Amino acid sequence: MDREVRKIKQGLSLKFSELVYNGFWHSPECEFLRECIGRSQEPVVGTVRLSVFKGHVYILGRESPRSLYNEELVSMNVQGDYEPADATGFININSLRLKEYHRLQSKVTVKQDE
């Protein structure tokens, strides 16, 4: 499952468990969440090996023919499409909101000091 889809599904799962706990299984919102969660699971296939001991579940391994993990893409030993210099642009883009936040915070601090 794609990372961003997984994040959304995890948030929906929390809301789903809250609805079920509070007895809203047959509500329209719970039906909607069941559809969304079910849709996210359609492409998921594979095998997971588990160990269950004293109320705890441990994942021992997993494999899938549709796994999105590609060792060649994450290896530092294999030359791929990613260049270390690419990180600079990524960092600059993601830091824009933090720079703006701190710029605005400094304005607020100056006004409070006056």
Coordinates of C-alpha atoms in Angstrom, one line a residue:
M1 CA 0.0 0.0 0.0
D2 CA 1.3 3.5 -0.9
R3 CA 2.6 5.5 2.1
E4 CA 0.1 8.4 1.7
V5 CA -2.9 6.0 1.3
R6 CA -1.8 4.1 4.4
K7 CA -1.7 7.3 6.4
I8 CA -5.2 8.2 5.4
K9 CA -6.4 4.7 6.0
Q10 CA -4.9 4.8 9.5
G11 CA -6.8 8.0 10.3
L12 CA -10.0 6.5 9.0
S13 CA -9.4 3.3 11.0
L14 CA -9.3 5.3 14.2
K15 CA -12.7 7.0 13.4
F16 CA -14.1 3.6 12.4
S17 CA -13.2 2.0 15.7
E18 CA -14.7 5.0 17.5
L19 CA -18.0 4.6 15.6
V20 CA -18.1 0.9 16.2
Y21 CA -17.3 1.3 19.9
N22 CA -20.1 3.8 20.2
G23 CA -22.6 1.6 18.5
F24 CA -22.9 3.3 15.1
W25 CA -22.2 0.3 12.9
H26 CA -25.3 1.0 10.8
S27 CA -24.8 4.7 10.5
P28 CA -24.1 6.3 7.1
E29 CA -20.7 7.5 8.2
C30 CA -19.7 4.0 9.3
E31 CA -20.9 2.6 6.0
F32 CA -18.8 5.2 4.2
L33 CA -15.7 4.3 6.2
R34 CA -16.2 0.6 5.6
E35 CA -16.3 1.3 1.8
C36 CA -13.2 3.5 2.0
I37 CA -11.2 1.0 4.1
G38 CA -12.4 -1.9 1.9
R39 CA -11.3 0.0 -1.3
S40 CA -7.9 0.6 0.2
Q41 CA -7.4 -3.1 0.7
E42 CA -8.4 -4.3 -2.8
P43 CA -4.8 -4.3 -4.2
V44 CA -3.3 -5.8 -1.0
V45 CA -2.2 -9.4 -1.3
G46 CA 0.5 -11.5 0.3
T47 CA 1.4 -13.5 3.4
V48 CA 2.1 -12.3 6.9
R49 CA 3.7 -14.6 9.5
L50 CA 2.6 -13.9 13.1
S51 CA 3.4 -15.1 16.6
V52 CA 0.8 -14.8 19.3
F53 CA 1.9 -14.9 22.9
K54 CA 0.0 -13.9 26.0
G55 CA -2.3 -11.4 24.3
H56 CA 0.4 -9.9 22.1
V57 CA 0.8 -10.3 18.3
Y58 CA 4.3 -10.1 16.8
I59 CA 4.9 -9.8 13.1
L60 CA 7.6 -12.3 12.1
G61 CA 7.7 -11.6 8.4
R62 CA 5.7 -10.5 5.4
E63 CA 5.9 -10.9 1.7
S64 CA 3.8 -9.8 -1.3
P65 CA 4.1 -10.1 -5.1
R66 CA 2.8 -6.5 -5.2
S67 CA 5.2 -5.0 -2.6
L68 CA 6.1 -1.4 -3.3
Y69 CA 9.5 -1.9 -1.7
N70 CA 12.3 -1.9 -4.2
E71 CA 15.7 -2.6 -2.7
E72 CA 17.4 -1.0 -5.8
L73 CA 15.6 2.3 -5.2
V74 CA 16.6 2.6 -1.5
S75 CA 20.2 1.3 -1.7
M76 CA 23.0 3.7 -1.5
N77 CA 25.2 1.2 -3.4
V78 CA 23.1 1.2 -6.6
Q79 CA 23.1 4.2 -8.9
G80 CA 19.5 5.1 -9.7
D81 CA 17.5 8.2 -10.7
Y82 CA 18.1 9.9 -7.3
E83 CA 21.0 12.2 -6.8
P84 CA 22.0 13.4 -3.3
A85 CA 21.7 17.0 -4.7
D86 CA 18.0 16.4 -5.2
A87 CA 17.6 16.5 -1.4
T88 CA 18.4 20.3 -1.4
G89 CA 15.3 21.2 -3.4
F90 CA 13.2 18.9 -1.3
I91 CA 14.5 20.4 1.9
N92 CA 14.0 24.0 0.6
I93 CA 10.4 23.4 -0.4
N94 CA 9.5 21.7 2.9
S95 CA 11.2 24.4 4.9
L96 CA 9.1 27.2 3.4
R97 CA 6.2 26.9 5.8
L98 CA 8.6 26.8 8.8
K99 CA 10.4 29.9 7.6
E100 CA 7.1 31.7 7.2
Y101 CA 5.9 30.5 10.6
H102 CA 9.0 31.8 12.3
R103 CA 8.9 35.1 10.3
L104 CA 5.4 35.7 11.6
Q105 CA 6.3 34.6 15.1
S106 CA 9.1 37.2 15.2
K107 CA 6.6 39.9 14.2
V108 CA 4.3 38.9 17.1
T109 CA 7.2 38.9 19.5
V110 CA 8.4 42.4 18.5
K111 CA 4.9 43.8 18.9
Q112 CA 4.6 42.2 22.4
D113 CA 7.9 43.7 23.4
E114 CA 6.9 47.3 22.4

